[in-house]
Coordinates of C-alpha atoms in Angstrom, one line a residue:
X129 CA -84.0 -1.8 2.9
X130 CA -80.1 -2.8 1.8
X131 CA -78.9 -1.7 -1.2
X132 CA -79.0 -5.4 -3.0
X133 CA -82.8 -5.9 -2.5
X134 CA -83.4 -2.8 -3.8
X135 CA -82.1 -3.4 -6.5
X136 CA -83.6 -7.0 -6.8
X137 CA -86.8 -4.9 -6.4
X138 CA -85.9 -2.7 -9.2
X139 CA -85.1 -6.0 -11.8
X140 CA -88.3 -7.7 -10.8
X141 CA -90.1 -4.8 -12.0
X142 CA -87.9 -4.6 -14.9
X143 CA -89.0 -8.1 -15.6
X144 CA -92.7 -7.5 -15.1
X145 CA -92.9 -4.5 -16.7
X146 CA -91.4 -6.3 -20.1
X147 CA -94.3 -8.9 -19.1
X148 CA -96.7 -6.1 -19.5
X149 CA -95.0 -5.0 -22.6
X150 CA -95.5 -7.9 -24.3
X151 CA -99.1 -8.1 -23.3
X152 CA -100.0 -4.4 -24.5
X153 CA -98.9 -6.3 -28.4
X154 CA -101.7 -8.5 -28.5
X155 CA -104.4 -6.3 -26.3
X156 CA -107.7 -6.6 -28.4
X157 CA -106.6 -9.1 -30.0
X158 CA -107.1 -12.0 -27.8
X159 CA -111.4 -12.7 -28.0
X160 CA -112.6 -13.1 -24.6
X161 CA -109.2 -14.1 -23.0
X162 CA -106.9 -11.5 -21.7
X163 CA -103.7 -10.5 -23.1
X164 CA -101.1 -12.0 -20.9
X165 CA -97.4 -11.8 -20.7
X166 CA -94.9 -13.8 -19.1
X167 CA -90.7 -13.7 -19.0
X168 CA -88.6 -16.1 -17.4
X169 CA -85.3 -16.1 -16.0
X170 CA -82.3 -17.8 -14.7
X171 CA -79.7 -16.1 -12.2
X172 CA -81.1 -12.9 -13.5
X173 CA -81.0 -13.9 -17.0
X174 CA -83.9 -13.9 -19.3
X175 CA -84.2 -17.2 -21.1
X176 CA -87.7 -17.3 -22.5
X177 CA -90.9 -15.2 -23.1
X178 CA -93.9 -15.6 -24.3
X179 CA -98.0 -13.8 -24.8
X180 CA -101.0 -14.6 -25.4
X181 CA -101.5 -15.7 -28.8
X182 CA -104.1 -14.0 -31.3
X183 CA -107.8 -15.4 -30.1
X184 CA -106.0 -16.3 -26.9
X185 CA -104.6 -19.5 -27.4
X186 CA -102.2 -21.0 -26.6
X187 CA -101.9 -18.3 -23.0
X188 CA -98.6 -16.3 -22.2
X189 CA -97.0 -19.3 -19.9
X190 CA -97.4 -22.1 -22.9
X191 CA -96.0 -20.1 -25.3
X192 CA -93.0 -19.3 -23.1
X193 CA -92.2 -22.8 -21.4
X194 CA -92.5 -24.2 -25.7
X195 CA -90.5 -21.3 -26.7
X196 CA -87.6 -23.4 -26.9
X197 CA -87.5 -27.3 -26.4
X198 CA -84.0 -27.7 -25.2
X199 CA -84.2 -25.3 -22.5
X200 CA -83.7 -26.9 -19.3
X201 CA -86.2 -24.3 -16.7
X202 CA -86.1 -26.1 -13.8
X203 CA -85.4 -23.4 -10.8
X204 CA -86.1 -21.1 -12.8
X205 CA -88.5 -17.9 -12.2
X206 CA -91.4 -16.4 -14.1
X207 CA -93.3 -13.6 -14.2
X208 CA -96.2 -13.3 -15.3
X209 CA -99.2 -10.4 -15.4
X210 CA -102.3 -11.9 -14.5
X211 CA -102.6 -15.5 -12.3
X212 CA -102.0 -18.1 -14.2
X213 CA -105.3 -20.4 -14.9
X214 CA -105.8 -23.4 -12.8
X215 CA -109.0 -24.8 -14.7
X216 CA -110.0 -26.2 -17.9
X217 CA -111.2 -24.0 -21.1
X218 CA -110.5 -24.8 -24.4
X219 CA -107.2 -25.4 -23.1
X220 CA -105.6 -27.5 -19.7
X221 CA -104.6 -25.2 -16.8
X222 CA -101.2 -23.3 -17.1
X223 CA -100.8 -24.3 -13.9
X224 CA -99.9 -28.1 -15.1
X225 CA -97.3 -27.1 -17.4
X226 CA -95.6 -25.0 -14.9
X227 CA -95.3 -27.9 -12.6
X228 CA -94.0 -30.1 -15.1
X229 CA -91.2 -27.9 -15.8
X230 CA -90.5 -27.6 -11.8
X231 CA -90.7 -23.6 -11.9
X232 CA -89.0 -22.6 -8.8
X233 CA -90.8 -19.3 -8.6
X234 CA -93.8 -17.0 -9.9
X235 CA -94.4 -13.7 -9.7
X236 CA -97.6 -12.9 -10.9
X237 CA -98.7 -9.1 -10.8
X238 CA -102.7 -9.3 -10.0
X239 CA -105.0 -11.8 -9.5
X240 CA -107.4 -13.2 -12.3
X241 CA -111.0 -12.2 -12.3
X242 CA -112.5 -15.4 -13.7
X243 CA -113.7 -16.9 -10.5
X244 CA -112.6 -20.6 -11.8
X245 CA -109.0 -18.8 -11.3
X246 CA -109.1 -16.1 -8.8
X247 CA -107.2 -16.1 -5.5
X248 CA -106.5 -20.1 -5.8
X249 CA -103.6 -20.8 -7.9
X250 CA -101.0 -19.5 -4.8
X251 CA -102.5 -22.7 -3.4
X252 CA -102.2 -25.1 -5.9
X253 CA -98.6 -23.9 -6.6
X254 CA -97.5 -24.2 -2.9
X255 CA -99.0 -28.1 -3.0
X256 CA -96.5 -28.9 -5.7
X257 CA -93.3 -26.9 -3.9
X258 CA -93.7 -23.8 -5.9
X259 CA -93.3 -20.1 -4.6
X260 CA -95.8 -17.1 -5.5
X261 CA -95.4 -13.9 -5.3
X262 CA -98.5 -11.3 -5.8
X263 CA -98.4 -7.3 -6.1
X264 CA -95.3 -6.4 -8.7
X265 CA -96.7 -3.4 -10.6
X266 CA -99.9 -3.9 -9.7
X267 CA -100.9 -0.8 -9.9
X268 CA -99.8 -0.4 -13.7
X269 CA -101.4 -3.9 -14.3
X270 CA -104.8 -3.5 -12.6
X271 CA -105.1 0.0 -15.6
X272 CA -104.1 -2.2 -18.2
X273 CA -106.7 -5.0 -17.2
X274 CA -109.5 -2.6 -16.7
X275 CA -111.7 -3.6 -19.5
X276 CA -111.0 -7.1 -19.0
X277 CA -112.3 -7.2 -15.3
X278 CA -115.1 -4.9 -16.8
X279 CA -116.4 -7.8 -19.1
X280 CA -115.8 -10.6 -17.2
X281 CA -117.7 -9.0 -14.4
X282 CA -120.9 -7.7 -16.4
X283 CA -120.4 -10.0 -19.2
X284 CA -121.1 -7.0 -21.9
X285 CA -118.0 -5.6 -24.3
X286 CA -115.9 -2.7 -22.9
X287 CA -117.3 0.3 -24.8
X288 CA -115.2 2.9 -26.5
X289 CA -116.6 5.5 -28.0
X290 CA -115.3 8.1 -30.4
X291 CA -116.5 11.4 -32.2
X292 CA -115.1 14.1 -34.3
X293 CA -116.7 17.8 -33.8
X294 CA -115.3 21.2 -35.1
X295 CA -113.9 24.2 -32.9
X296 CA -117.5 25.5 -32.4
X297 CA -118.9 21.7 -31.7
X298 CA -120.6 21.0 -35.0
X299 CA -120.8 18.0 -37.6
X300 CA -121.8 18.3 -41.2
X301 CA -124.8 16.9 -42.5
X302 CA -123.6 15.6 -45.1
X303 CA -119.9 13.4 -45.5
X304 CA -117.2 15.6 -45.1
X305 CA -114.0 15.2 -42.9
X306 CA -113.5 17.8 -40.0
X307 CA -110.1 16.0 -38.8
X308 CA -106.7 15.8 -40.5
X309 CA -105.0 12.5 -41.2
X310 CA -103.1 12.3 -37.6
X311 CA -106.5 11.8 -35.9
X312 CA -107.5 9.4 -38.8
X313 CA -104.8 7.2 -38.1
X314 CA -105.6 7.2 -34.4
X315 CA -109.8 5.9 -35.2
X316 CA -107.9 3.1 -37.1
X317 CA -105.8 2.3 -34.2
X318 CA -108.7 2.1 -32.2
X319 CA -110.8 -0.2 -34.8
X320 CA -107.1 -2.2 -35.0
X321 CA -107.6 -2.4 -30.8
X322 CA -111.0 -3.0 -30.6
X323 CA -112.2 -6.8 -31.9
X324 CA -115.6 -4.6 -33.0
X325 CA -117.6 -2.1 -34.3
X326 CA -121.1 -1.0 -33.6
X327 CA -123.4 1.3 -35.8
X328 CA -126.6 2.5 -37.1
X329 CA -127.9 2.0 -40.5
X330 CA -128.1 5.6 -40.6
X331 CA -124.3 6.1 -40.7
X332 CA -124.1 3.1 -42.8
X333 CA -126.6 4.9 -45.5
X334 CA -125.2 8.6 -45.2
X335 CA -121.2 7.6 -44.9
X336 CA -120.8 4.4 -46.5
X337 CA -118.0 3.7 -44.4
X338 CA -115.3 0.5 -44.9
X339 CA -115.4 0.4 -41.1
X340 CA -112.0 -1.2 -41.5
X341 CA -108.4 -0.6 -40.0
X342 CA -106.4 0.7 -43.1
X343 CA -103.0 0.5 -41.2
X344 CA -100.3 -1.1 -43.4
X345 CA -99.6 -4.4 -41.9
X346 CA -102.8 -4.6 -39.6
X347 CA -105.6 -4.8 -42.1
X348 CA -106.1 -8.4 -40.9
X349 CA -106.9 -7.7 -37.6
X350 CA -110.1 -5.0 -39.0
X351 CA -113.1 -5.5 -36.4
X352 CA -116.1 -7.5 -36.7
X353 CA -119.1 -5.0 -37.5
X354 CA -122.5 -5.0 -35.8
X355 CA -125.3 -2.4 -37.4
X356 CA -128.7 -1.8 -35.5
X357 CA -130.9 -1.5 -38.1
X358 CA -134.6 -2.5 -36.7
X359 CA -136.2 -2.3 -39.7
X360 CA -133.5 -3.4 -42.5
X361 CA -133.2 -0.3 -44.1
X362 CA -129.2 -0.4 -44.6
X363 CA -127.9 0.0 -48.2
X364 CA -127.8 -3.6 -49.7
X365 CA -125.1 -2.0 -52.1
X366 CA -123.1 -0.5 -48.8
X367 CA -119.2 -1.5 -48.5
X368 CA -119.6 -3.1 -45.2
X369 CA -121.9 -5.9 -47.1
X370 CA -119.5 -6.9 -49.8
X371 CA -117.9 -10.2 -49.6
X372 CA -114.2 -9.2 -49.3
X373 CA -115.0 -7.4 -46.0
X374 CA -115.5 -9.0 -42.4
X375 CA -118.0 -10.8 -41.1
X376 CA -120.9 -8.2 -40.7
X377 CA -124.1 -8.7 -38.0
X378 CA -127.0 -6.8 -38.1
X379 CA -129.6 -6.7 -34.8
X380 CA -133.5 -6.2 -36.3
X381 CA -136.5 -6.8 -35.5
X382 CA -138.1 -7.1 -40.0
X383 CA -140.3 -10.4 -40.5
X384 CA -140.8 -10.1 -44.3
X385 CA -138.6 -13.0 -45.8
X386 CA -137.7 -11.5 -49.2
X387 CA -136.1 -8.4 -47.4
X388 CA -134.8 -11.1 -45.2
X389 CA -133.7 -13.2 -48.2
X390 CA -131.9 -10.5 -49.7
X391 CA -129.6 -9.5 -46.7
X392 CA -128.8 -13.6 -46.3
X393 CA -127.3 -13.5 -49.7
X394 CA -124.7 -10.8 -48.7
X395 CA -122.2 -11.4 -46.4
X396 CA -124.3 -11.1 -43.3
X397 CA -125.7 -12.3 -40.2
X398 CA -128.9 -11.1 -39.3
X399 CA -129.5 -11.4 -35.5
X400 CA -133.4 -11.1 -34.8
X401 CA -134.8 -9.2 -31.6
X402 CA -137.4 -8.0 -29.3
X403 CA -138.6 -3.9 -29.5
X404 CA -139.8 -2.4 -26.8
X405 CA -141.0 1.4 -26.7
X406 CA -140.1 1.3 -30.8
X407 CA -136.1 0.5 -29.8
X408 CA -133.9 -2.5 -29.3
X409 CA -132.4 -2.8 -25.3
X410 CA -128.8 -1.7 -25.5
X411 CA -127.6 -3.5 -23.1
X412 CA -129.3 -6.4 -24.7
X413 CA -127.2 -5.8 -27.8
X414 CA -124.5 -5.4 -25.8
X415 CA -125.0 -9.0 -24.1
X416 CA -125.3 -11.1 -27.5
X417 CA -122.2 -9.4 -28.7
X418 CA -120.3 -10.2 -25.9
X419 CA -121.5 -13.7 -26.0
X420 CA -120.4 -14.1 -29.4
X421 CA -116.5 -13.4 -28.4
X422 CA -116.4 -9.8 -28.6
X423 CA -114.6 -8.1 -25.5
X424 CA -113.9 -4.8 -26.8
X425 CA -116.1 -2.9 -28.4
X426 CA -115.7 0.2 -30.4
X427 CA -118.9 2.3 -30.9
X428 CA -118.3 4.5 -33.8
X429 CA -121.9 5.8 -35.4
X430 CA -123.8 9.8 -35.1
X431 CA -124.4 11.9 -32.5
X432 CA -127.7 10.1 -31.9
X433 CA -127.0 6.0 -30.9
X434 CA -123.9 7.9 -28.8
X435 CA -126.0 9.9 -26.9
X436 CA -128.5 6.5 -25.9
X437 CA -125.4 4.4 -25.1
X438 CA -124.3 7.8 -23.0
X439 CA -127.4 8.0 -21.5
X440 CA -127.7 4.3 -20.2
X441 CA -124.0 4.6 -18.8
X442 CA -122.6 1.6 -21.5
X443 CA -119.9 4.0 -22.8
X444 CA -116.6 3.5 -20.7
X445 CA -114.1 5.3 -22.5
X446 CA -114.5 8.5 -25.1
X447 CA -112.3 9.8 -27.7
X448 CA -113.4 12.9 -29.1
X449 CA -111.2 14.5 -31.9
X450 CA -111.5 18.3 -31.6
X451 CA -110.5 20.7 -34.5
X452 CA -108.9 23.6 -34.5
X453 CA -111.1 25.0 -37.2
X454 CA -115.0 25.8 -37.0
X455 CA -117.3 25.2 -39.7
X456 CA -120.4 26.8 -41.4
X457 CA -123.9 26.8 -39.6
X458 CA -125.3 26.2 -42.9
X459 CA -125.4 22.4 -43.7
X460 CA -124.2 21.4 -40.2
X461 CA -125.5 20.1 -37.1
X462 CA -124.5 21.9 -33.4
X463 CA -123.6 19.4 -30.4
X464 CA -123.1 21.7 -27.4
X465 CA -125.9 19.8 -25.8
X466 CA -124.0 16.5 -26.6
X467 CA -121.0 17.7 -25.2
X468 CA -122.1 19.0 -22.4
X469 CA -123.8 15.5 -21.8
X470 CA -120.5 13.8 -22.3
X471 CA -118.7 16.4 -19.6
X472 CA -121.8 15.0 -16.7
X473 CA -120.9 11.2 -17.6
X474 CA -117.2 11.8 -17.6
X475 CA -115.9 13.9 -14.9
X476 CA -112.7 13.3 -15.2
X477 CA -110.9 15.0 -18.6
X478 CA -107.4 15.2 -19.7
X479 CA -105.7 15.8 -22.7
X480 CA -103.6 13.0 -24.1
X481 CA -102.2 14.0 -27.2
X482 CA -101.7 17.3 -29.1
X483 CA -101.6 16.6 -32.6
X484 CA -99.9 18.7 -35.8
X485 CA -101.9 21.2 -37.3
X486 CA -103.2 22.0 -33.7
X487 CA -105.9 19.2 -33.8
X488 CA -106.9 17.9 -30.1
X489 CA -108.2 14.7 -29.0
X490 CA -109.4 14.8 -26.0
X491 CA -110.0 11.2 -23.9
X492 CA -113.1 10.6 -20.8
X493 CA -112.2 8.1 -18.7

């Protein structure tokens, strides 16, 4: 390869990889829609840019090609990090806009997974003179769009889960913290990243949890909170049921309207279903919260619903926040056999972070 194309090679990734960057800003963020980015140039020169806006409209392309009105981007080239939509949604294909503004190029770095889109917009592009290009970074892009290609393909919310344990792998039975503030700032960057939260009634009860991101600036973007609570026995007093917080759902399976009644008046919606064996389906839950816009899910409850959504392989990803510090056996459950459960579903281990005061987090994959 001459020295010029590689380093045309080298500023098409550049370009792509800002693509990705601006994607990774709105990730979560974006309902059912992926987070998208796109960058466009001119002779090497970056004139516009755009993602995918909060609740994923308008897409990356739109908001780049309506950055600015008096640019002129005919000829020019964009880049872009998934295939750009040919169909209708809530919105018309991105495909007609870039057409209308007689792109001269497209480099998109993977191909969608919504089979509307997949593997036919190089085709429709080519019909109206325009050039695409498939593969740039792909390898970075096809990590970052893992738990989009998970849900669109099973139609169920990518599942993180997340737990805090002492040294010697214990929880207290009561509410008490085992982790410092670093790692508490991490759980609210996951509730900030994930669109919602799932829990039991238990936790609900024992904690009385705000289930909220508490990150200056991002309290707005707090997740939506589901409960499983088959017999509506959650706290009507609890935090997550006042009317300043989100929108709160809770799956059960109670028929007796003034227990019924009561919940109504809060701010909640009550989501009836099927038992069997005494439990609700997980996966079933999983389903209706995914059909009600939720993509990313963050399951943040006990030992016990973690261990059920463990054991019926819904969890994809695992945080668990690791002290330095052990605790006393008295008023404290032990979790070796939870943990050793976790190590069979997730081979694969690595630490990502170290954090100060020696606290670990450790991250399945």
């Amino acid at each position: 390869m001459s020295l010029k194309k590689d380093k045309s090679s080298e500023k098409n990734k550049a370009f792509m990889r800002l693509a990705l960057e601006l994607a990774n800003q709105n990730k979560g963020l974006t309902g059912l829609n992926p987070s998208v980015g796109c960058v466009i140039t001119h002779k090497d020169e970056i004139i516009s840019y755009g993602k995918t806006d909060i609740n994923g409209i308008p897409h990356a392309e739109v908001a780049a090609l309506k950055n600015n009105n008096k640019i002129n981007f005919k000829n020019s080239n964009m880049y872009v990090t998934l295939e750009p939509c040919i169909h209708y949604g809530k919105t018309p294909p991105c495909t007609n806009i870039i057409i209308k503004n007689k792109i001269k190029l497209v480099n998109y770095s993977i191909e969608d997974f919504d089979k509307r889109t997949a593997k036919k917009t190089k085709s429709v592009l080519k019909k109206n003179n325009i050039l695409a290009k498939i593969g740039l970074i792909n390898n970075e892009a096809n990590q970052f769009y893992k738990d989009y290609k998970f849900s669109k393909f099973n139609n169920i919310p990518y599942v993180t889960g997340k737990l805090a344990v002492s040294k010697n792998n214990r929880i207290y039975l009561f509410k008490k913290k085992i982790t410092n503030e670093h790692s508490h700032k991490v759980s609210h960057l996951l509730r900030y990243r994930n669109q919602a939260i799932l829990t039991s009634y238990k936790t609900i009860n024992s904690d009385n949890p705000n289930l909220n991101c508490r990150i200056q600036g991002l309290e707005k973007f707090s997740p939506v909170k589901f409960i499983i609570d088959k017999d509506l026995k959650t706290k009507i007093n609890s935090k997550v049921l006042k009317p300043y917080t989100n929108k709160t759902y809770i799956f059960h399976n109670k028929k007796d309207k003034n227990i019924i009644n009561k919940f109504k008046k809060k701010n909640t919606k009550l989501i009836f279903m099927k038992v069997e064996n005494n439990s609700f389906d997980l996966n079933t839950i999983l389903k209706k919260i995914y059909s009600l816009g939720y993509a990313n899910l963050l399951l943040e409850s006990g030992p016990n619903l973690l261990k059920s959504f463990l054991n019926n392989n819904l969890i994809n990803d695992f945080y668990l926040f690791k002290s330095d510090n052990k605790i006393n056996l008295n008023n404290s459950v032990a979790l070796n056999s939870f943990i050793d459960l976790l190590s069979k579903k997730f081979k694969k281990r690595s630490q990502i972070n170290t954090f100060l005061d020696k606290e670990k987090l450790f991250r399945y994959q």
